[in-house]
Amino acid sequence: MDDWKELYQAARAVQRERQLSPWVQAGGVAAAIGTPSGIYVGVCLDTACSLGMCAERAAAANLITQGENRAERLVVVMPGGALGTPCGACRELFFQLGWGDLEILLDLGEPRTVRLRELLPLWWNGQEQT
């Protein structure tokens, strides 16, 4: 339970919605990914031309940039502090990274989680992920 609270708090700490330019907003959604050796966070970049980035992918890019490659847990925090799940593009990227067993927090109170592979039961390539 404490691990989930720590991930949630790490995401909330960087979640500061702000206008970066007339065309870009950032920080409305935040994410934290837990690995065996640390926590990696990211925020969304929402752009007028749809070339932005989800908070989950920003956190994954941070994780990979820092030399990690294994993710264990994910917390996605929506505006106002509610929990969310990764969008389809993030699910696909994470699955291709080999993170099918990634545990995603659905409810902090209980806590209740789901594995990424449960969100993508019929993956497009038709192969089971190991």
Short mmCIF file of N, CA and C in Angstrom, two decimals:
data_model
loop_
_atom_site.label_atom_id
_atom_site.label_comp_id
_atom_site.label_asym_id
_atom_site.label_seq_id
_atom_site.Cartn_x
_atom_site.Cartn_y
_atom_site.Cartn_z
N MET A 1 0.82 -1.20 0.00
CA MET A 1 0.00 0.00 0.00
C MET A 1 0.86 1.26 0.00
N ASP A 2 1.92 1.27 0.79
CA ASP A 2 2.78 2.45 0.86
C ASP A 2 3.43 2.76 -0.48
N ASP A 3 3.80 1.72 -1.24
CA ASP A 3 4.38 1.94 -2.56
C ASP A 3 3.43 2.70 -3.47
N TRP A 4 2.14 2.33 -3.42
CA TRP A 4 1.15 3.02 -4.26
C TRP A 4 0.99 4.47 -3.83
N LYS A 5 0.97 4.71 -2.53
CA LYS A 5 0.86 6.10 -2.04
C LYS A 5 2.06 6.92 -2.49
N GLU A 6 3.24 6.33 -2.42
CA GLU A 6 4.46 7.02 -2.84
C GLU A 6 4.40 7.37 -4.33
N LEU A 7 3.95 6.43 -5.15
CA LEU A 7 3.81 6.70 -6.58
C LEU A 7 2.77 7.79 -6.84
N TYR A 8 1.64 7.70 -6.15
CA TYR A 8 0.59 8.71 -6.31
C TYR A 8 1.12 10.09 -5.92
N GLN A 9 1.79 10.18 -4.80
CA GLN A 9 2.33 11.46 -4.34
C GLN A 9 3.40 12.00 -5.29
N ALA A 10 4.20 11.13 -5.87
CA ALA A 10 5.22 11.56 -6.83
C ALA A 10 4.56 12.17 -8.07
N ALA A 11 3.49 11.55 -8.54
CA ALA A 11 2.77 12.09 -9.70
C ALA A 11 2.12 13.42 -9.35
N ARG A 12 1.47 13.49 -8.20
CA ARG A 12 0.81 14.74 -7.79
C ARG A 12 1.82 15.87 -7.62
N ALA A 13 3.03 15.55 -7.21
CA ALA A 13 4.05 16.58 -6.99
C ALA A 13 4.45 17.31 -8.27
N VAL A 14 4.32 16.64 -9.42
CA VAL A 14 4.69 17.28 -10.70
C VAL A 14 3.47 17.75 -11.49
N GLN A 15 2.28 17.47 -11.00
CA GLN A 15 1.05 17.82 -11.71
C GLN A 15 0.70 19.28 -11.45
N ARG A 16 1.18 20.13 -12.35
CA ARG A 16 0.92 21.57 -12.26
C ARG A 16 0.44 22.04 -13.64
N GLU A 17 -0.87 22.09 -13.81
CA GLU A 17 -1.41 22.49 -15.10
C GLU A 17 -1.01 23.93 -15.41
N ARG A 18 -0.48 24.12 -16.63
CA ARG A 18 -0.01 25.46 -17.00
C ARG A 18 0.00 25.61 -18.52
N GLN A 19 -0.07 26.84 -18.95
CA GLN A 19 -0.03 27.18 -20.38
C GLN A 19 1.43 27.48 -20.74
N LEU A 20 2.00 26.72 -21.67
CA LEU A 20 3.39 26.93 -22.07
C LEU A 20 3.52 27.92 -23.22
N SER A 21 2.51 27.96 -24.07
CA SER A 21 2.45 28.88 -25.20
C SER A 21 0.98 28.97 -25.61
N PRO A 22 0.65 29.79 -26.59
CA PRO A 22 -0.75 29.82 -27.02
C PRO A 22 -1.25 28.47 -27.55
N TRP A 23 -0.35 27.56 -27.86
CA TRP A 23 -0.72 26.29 -28.48
C TRP A 23 -0.46 25.07 -27.62
N VAL A 24 0.17 25.25 -26.47
CA VAL A 24 0.56 24.08 -25.66
C VAL A 24 0.21 24.29 -24.19
N GLN A 25 -0.47 23.28 -23.64
CA GLN A 25 -0.71 23.22 -22.20
C GLN A 25 0.03 22.00 -21.67
N ALA A 26 0.42 22.06 -20.42
CA ALA A 26 1.14 20.94 -19.81
C ALA A 26 0.66 20.71 -18.39
N GLY A 27 0.85 19.49 -17.92
CA GLY A 27 0.68 19.18 -16.51
C GLY A 27 -0.71 18.88 -16.03
N GLY A 28 -1.69 18.80 -16.90
CA GLY A 28 -3.03 18.48 -16.44
C GLY A 28 -3.13 17.05 -15.94
N VAL A 29 -2.42 16.15 -16.59
CA VAL A 29 -2.34 14.75 -16.19
C VAL A 29 -0.89 14.46 -15.84
N ALA A 30 -0.69 13.66 -14.80
CA ALA A 30 0.67 13.27 -14.39
C ALA A 30 0.70 11.76 -14.20
N ALA A 31 1.89 11.20 -14.33
CA ALA A 31 2.06 9.76 -14.15
C ALA A 31 3.35 9.48 -13.41
N ALA A 32 3.35 8.37 -12.70
CA ALA A 32 4.56 7.88 -12.03
C ALA A 32 4.69 6.39 -12.29
N ILE A 33 5.88 5.99 -12.70
CA ILE A 33 6.18 4.59 -12.94
C ILE A 33 7.21 4.14 -11.91
N GLY A 34 6.88 3.04 -11.24
CA GLY A 34 7.80 2.46 -10.27
C GLY A 34 8.59 1.33 -10.88
N THR A 35 9.90 1.33 -10.62
CA THR A 35 10.79 0.29 -11.08
C THR A 35 11.48 -0.31 -9.86
N PRO A 36 12.26 -1.37 -10.02
CA PRO A 36 12.99 -1.92 -8.88
C PRO A 36 13.92 -0.91 -8.21
N SER A 37 14.36 0.11 -8.96
CA SER A 37 15.34 1.03 -8.37
C SER A 37 14.87 2.48 -8.25
N GLY A 38 13.62 2.78 -8.60
CA GLY A 38 13.21 4.16 -8.45
C GLY A 38 11.84 4.46 -9.01
N ILE A 39 11.54 5.77 -9.01
CA ILE A 39 10.27 6.28 -9.51
C ILE A 39 10.56 7.30 -10.60
N TYR A 40 9.84 7.19 -11.70
CA TYR A 40 10.01 8.10 -12.83
C TYR A 40 8.66 8.75 -13.12
N VAL A 41 8.68 10.07 -13.24
CA VAL A 41 7.44 10.82 -13.42
C VAL A 41 7.41 11.52 -14.77
N GLY A 42 6.21 11.91 -15.16
CA GLY A 42 6.03 12.67 -16.38
C GLY A 42 4.69 13.38 -16.33
N VAL A 43 4.56 14.41 -17.16
CA VAL A 43 3.29 15.12 -17.30
C VAL A 43 2.91 15.16 -18.77
N CYS A 44 1.64 15.40 -19.01
CA CYS A 44 1.16 15.47 -20.39
C CYS A 44 1.54 16.80 -21.03
N LEU A 45 1.68 16.76 -22.35
CA LEU A 45 1.85 17.96 -23.17
C LEU A 45 0.70 17.94 -24.17
N ASP A 46 -0.25 18.83 -24.01
CA ASP A 46 -1.41 18.90 -24.91
C ASP A 46 -1.17 20.03 -25.91
N THR A 47 -1.15 19.68 -27.20
CA THR A 47 -0.85 20.66 -28.23
C THR A 47 -2.03 20.88 -29.16
N ALA A 48 -2.06 22.03 -29.79
CA ALA A 48 -3.13 22.38 -30.71
C ALA A 48 -3.16 21.47 -31.93
N CYS A 49 -2.02 20.92 -32.34
CA CYS A 49 -1.96 20.11 -33.55
C CYS A 49 -1.88 18.62 -33.26
N SER A 50 -2.15 18.21 -32.05
CA SER A 50 -2.18 16.81 -31.60
C SER A 50 -0.83 16.10 -31.61
N LEU A 51 0.25 16.84 -31.58
CA LEU A 51 1.59 16.21 -31.51
C LEU A 51 2.11 16.15 -30.07
N GLY A 52 1.23 16.24 -29.12
CA GLY A 52 1.63 16.23 -27.72
C GLY A 52 2.07 14.85 -27.25
N MET A 53 2.12 14.72 -25.94
CA MET A 53 2.57 13.48 -25.33
C MET A 53 1.80 13.25 -24.05
N CYS A 54 1.37 12.01 -23.84
CA CYS A 54 0.70 11.64 -22.61
C CYS A 54 1.69 11.61 -21.45
N ALA A 55 1.17 11.81 -20.26
CA ALA A 55 2.01 11.76 -19.07
C ALA A 55 2.67 10.40 -18.90
N GLU A 56 1.94 9.34 -19.26
CA GLU A 56 2.49 7.99 -19.11
C GLU A 56 3.69 7.78 -20.01
N ARG A 57 3.60 8.25 -21.26
CA ARG A 57 4.74 8.12 -22.17
C ARG A 57 5.88 9.03 -21.76
N ALA A 58 5.57 10.19 -21.21
CA ALA A 58 6.63 11.07 -20.71
C ALA A 58 7.38 10.40 -19.56
N ALA A 59 6.65 9.75 -18.67
CA ALA A 59 7.29 9.03 -17.56
C ALA A 59 8.13 7.86 -18.09
N ALA A 60 7.61 7.16 -19.09
CA ALA A 60 8.36 6.05 -19.69
C ALA A 60 9.63 6.56 -20.37
N ALA A 61 9.53 7.68 -21.06
CA ALA A 61 10.72 8.26 -21.70
C ALA A 61 11.75 8.65 -20.66
N ASN A 62 11.30 9.19 -19.54
CA ASN A 62 12.19 9.54 -18.44
C ASN A 62 12.89 8.28 -17.92
N LEU A 63 12.13 7.22 -17.71
CA LEU A 63 12.66 5.94 -17.23
C LEU A 63 13.73 5.41 -18.18
N ILE A 64 13.43 5.40 -19.46
CA ILE A 64 14.36 4.88 -20.46
C ILE A 64 15.59 5.77 -20.59
N THR A 65 15.38 7.08 -20.56
CA THR A 65 16.49 8.03 -20.64
C THR A 65 17.48 7.83 -19.49
N GLN A 66 16.96 7.44 -18.32
CA GLN A 66 17.81 7.23 -17.15
C GLN A 66 18.45 5.84 -17.12
N GLY A 67 18.28 5.06 -18.21
CA GLY A 67 18.96 3.78 -18.31
C GLY A 67 18.17 2.58 -17.82
N GLU A 68 16.94 2.79 -17.39
CA GLU A 68 16.09 1.68 -16.93
C GLU A 68 15.38 1.07 -18.13
N ASN A 69 14.85 -0.12 -17.94
CA ASN A 69 14.02 -0.71 -19.00
C ASN A 69 12.91 -1.58 -18.46
N ARG A 70 12.77 -1.68 -17.17
CA ARG A 70 11.74 -2.53 -16.57
C ARG A 70 10.82 -1.70 -15.68
N ALA A 71 9.54 -1.74 -15.98
CA ALA A 71 8.54 -1.03 -15.19
C ALA A 71 7.69 -2.05 -14.44
N GLU A 72 7.35 -1.74 -13.20
CA GLU A 72 6.54 -2.65 -12.40
C GLU A 72 5.16 -2.10 -12.09
N ARG A 73 5.09 -0.81 -11.77
CA ARG A 73 3.83 -0.21 -11.33
C ARG A 73 3.62 1.13 -12.00
N LEU A 74 2.35 1.47 -12.23
CA LEU A 74 2.00 2.73 -12.87
C LEU A 74 0.82 3.37 -12.16
N VAL A 75 0.95 4.67 -11.94
CA VAL A 75 -0.14 5.49 -11.43
C VAL A 75 -0.35 6.63 -12.41
N VAL A 76 -1.59 6.81 -12.87
CA VAL A 76 -1.97 7.91 -13.75
C VAL A 76 -2.93 8.78 -12.97
N VAL A 77 -2.60 10.07 -12.84
CA VAL A 77 -3.43 11.00 -12.07
C VAL A 77 -4.05 12.02 -13.01
N MET A 78 -5.36 12.03 -13.03
CA MET A 78 -6.13 12.92 -13.88
C MET A 78 -6.28 14.28 -13.19
N PRO A 79 -6.76 15.30 -13.93
CA PRO A 79 -7.01 16.59 -13.29
C PRO A 79 -7.93 16.41 -12.07
N GLY A 80 -7.60 17.09 -11.00
CA GLY A 80 -8.39 16.98 -9.78
C GLY A 80 -7.95 15.86 -8.86
N GLY A 81 -7.02 15.01 -9.30
CA GLY A 81 -6.48 13.97 -8.42
C GLY A 81 -7.06 12.59 -8.59
N ALA A 82 -8.07 12.42 -9.44
CA ALA A 82 -8.64 11.09 -9.65
C ALA A 82 -7.66 10.21 -10.42
N LEU A 83 -7.77 8.91 -10.24
CA LEU A 83 -6.93 7.97 -10.96
C LEU A 83 -7.50 7.68 -12.34
N GLY A 84 -6.61 7.38 -13.28
CA GLY A 84 -7.01 7.01 -14.63
C GLY A 84 -6.20 5.82 -15.10
N THR A 85 -6.46 5.39 -16.32
CA THR A 85 -5.70 4.30 -16.93
C THR A 85 -5.04 4.84 -18.19
N PRO A 86 -3.99 4.19 -18.67
CA PRO A 86 -3.31 4.66 -19.88
C PRO A 86 -4.23 4.60 -21.10
N CYS A 87 -4.04 5.55 -22.00
CA CYS A 87 -4.79 5.55 -23.26
C CYS A 87 -4.30 4.40 -24.14
N GLY A 88 -4.95 4.18 -25.26
CA GLY A 88 -4.59 3.10 -26.16
C GLY A 88 -3.17 3.18 -26.68
N ALA A 89 -2.72 4.39 -27.04
CA ALA A 89 -1.35 4.54 -27.55
C ALA A 89 -0.32 4.18 -26.48
N CYS A 90 -0.57 4.59 -25.24
CA CYS A 90 0.35 4.26 -24.16
C CYS A 90 0.33 2.77 -23.87
N ARG A 91 -0.86 2.18 -23.88
CA ARG A 91 -0.95 0.73 -23.66
C ARG A 91 -0.15 -0.02 -24.70
N GLU A 92 -0.29 0.38 -25.95
CA GLU A 92 0.43 -0.27 -27.04
C GLU A 92 1.95 -0.13 -26.87
N LEU A 93 2.42 1.08 -26.61
CA LEU A 93 3.85 1.29 -26.41
C LEU A 93 4.37 0.44 -25.26
N PHE A 94 3.67 0.46 -24.14
CA PHE A 94 4.13 -0.29 -22.97
C PHE A 94 4.15 -1.79 -23.26
N PHE A 95 3.16 -2.26 -24.00
CA PHE A 95 3.14 -3.69 -24.34
C PHE A 95 4.32 -4.03 -25.23
N GLN A 96 4.63 -3.16 -26.20
CA GLN A 96 5.77 -3.41 -27.08
C GLN A 96 7.10 -3.32 -26.32
N LEU A 97 7.13 -2.58 -25.23
CA LEU A 97 8.33 -2.52 -24.39
C LEU A 97 8.49 -3.77 -23.54
N GLY A 98 7.50 -4.66 -23.58
CA GLY A 98 7.58 -5.88 -22.79
C GLY A 98 7.03 -5.73 -21.39
N TRP A 99 6.18 -4.75 -21.19
CA TRP A 99 5.64 -4.46 -19.86
C TRP A 99 4.24 -5.03 -19.67
N GLY A 100 3.94 -6.19 -20.22
CA GLY A 100 2.61 -6.78 -20.11
C GLY A 100 2.17 -7.02 -18.68
N ASP A 101 3.11 -7.24 -17.78
CA ASP A 101 2.77 -7.46 -16.37
C ASP A 101 2.73 -6.18 -15.55
N LEU A 102 2.87 -5.03 -16.22
CA LEU A 102 2.80 -3.75 -15.52
C LEU A 102 1.50 -3.68 -14.72
N GLU A 103 1.61 -3.36 -13.45
CA GLU A 103 0.45 -3.25 -12.57
C GLU A 103 0.01 -1.79 -12.53
N ILE A 104 -1.27 -1.55 -12.79
CA ILE A 104 -1.82 -0.19 -12.89
C ILE A 104 -2.82 0.02 -11.77
N LEU A 105 -2.66 1.08 -11.02
CA LEU A 105 -3.54 1.38 -9.90
C LEU A 105 -4.88 1.92 -10.40
N LEU A 106 -5.97 1.30 -9.94
CA LEU A 106 -7.32 1.75 -10.28
C LEU A 106 -8.00 2.47 -9.12
N ASP A 107 -7.65 2.07 -7.90
CA ASP A 107 -8.28 2.65 -6.70
C ASP A 107 -7.26 2.67 -5.58
N LEU A 108 -6.96 3.84 -5.06
CA LEU A 108 -5.97 3.98 -4.00
C LEU A 108 -6.52 3.55 -2.66
N GLY A 109 -7.81 3.72 -2.45
CA GLY A 109 -8.42 3.39 -1.16
C GLY A 109 -8.37 1.93 -0.82
N GLU A 110 -8.59 1.05 -1.80
CA GLU A 110 -8.69 -0.38 -1.51
C GLU A 110 -7.36 -1.08 -1.33
N PRO A 111 -6.31 -1.02 -2.05
CA PRO A 111 -6.12 -0.61 -3.43
C PRO A 111 -6.54 -1.71 -4.41
N ARG A 112 -6.92 -1.28 -5.59
CA ARG A 112 -7.35 -2.20 -6.64
C ARG A 112 -6.51 -1.92 -7.87
N THR A 113 -6.01 -2.99 -8.51
CA THR A 113 -5.11 -2.83 -9.65
C THR A 113 -5.55 -3.74 -10.81
N VAL A 114 -4.94 -3.48 -11.96
CA VAL A 114 -5.13 -4.31 -13.15
C VAL A 114 -3.78 -4.42 -13.84
N ARG A 115 -3.52 -5.55 -14.48
CA ARG A 115 -2.30 -5.72 -15.26
C ARG A 115 -2.53 -5.22 -16.67
N LEU A 116 -1.50 -4.68 -17.28
CA LEU A 116 -1.61 -4.18 -18.65
C LEU A 116 -2.16 -5.24 -19.58
N ARG A 117 -1.71 -6.47 -19.47
CA ARG A 117 -2.16 -7.53 -20.37
C ARG A 117 -3.67 -7.76 -20.26
N GLU A 118 -4.28 -7.42 -19.12
CA GLU A 118 -5.72 -7.54 -18.97
C GLU A 118 -6.45 -6.45 -19.76
N LEU A 119 -5.77 -5.33 -19.99
CA LEU A 119 -6.36 -4.23 -20.77
C LEU A 119 -6.19 -4.45 -22.27
N LEU A 120 -5.26 -5.33 -22.64
CA LEU A 120 -5.01 -5.66 -24.05
C LEU A 120 -5.08 -7.17 -24.24
N PRO A 121 -6.24 -7.79 -24.03
CA PRO A 121 -6.29 -9.25 -24.08
C PRO A 121 -6.08 -9.83 -25.48
N LEU A 122 -6.42 -9.10 -26.51
CA LEU A 122 -6.25 -9.59 -27.88
C LEU A 122 -5.32 -8.63 -28.62
N TRP A 123 -4.04 -8.73 -28.32
CA TRP A 123 -3.06 -7.82 -28.89
C TRP A 123 -3.00 -7.99 -30.40
N TRP A 124 -2.75 -6.94 -31.12
CA TRP A 124 -2.81 -6.91 -32.58
C TRP A 124 -1.90 -7.93 -33.27
N ASN A 125 -0.75 -8.26 -32.68
CA ASN A 125 0.15 -9.18 -33.39
C ASN A 125 -0.22 -10.65 -33.16
N GLY A 126 -1.22 -10.91 -32.34
CA GLY A 126 -1.71 -12.26 -32.15
C GLY A 126 -0.80 -13.16 -31.34
N GLN A 127 0.26 -12.60 -30.74
CA GLN A 127 1.18 -13.42 -29.97
C GLN A 127 1.02 -13.12 -28.50
N GLU A 128 1.25 -14.14 -27.71
CA GLU A 128 1.29 -13.96 -26.26
C GLU A 128 2.60 -13.27 -25.90
N GLN A 129 2.54 -12.37 -24.97
CA GLN A 129 3.76 -11.71 -24.54
C GLN A 129 4.32 -12.45 -23.33
N THR A 130 5.62 -12.66 -23.32
CA THR A 130 6.23 -13.37 -22.20
C THR A 130 6.79 -12.40 -21.21
#
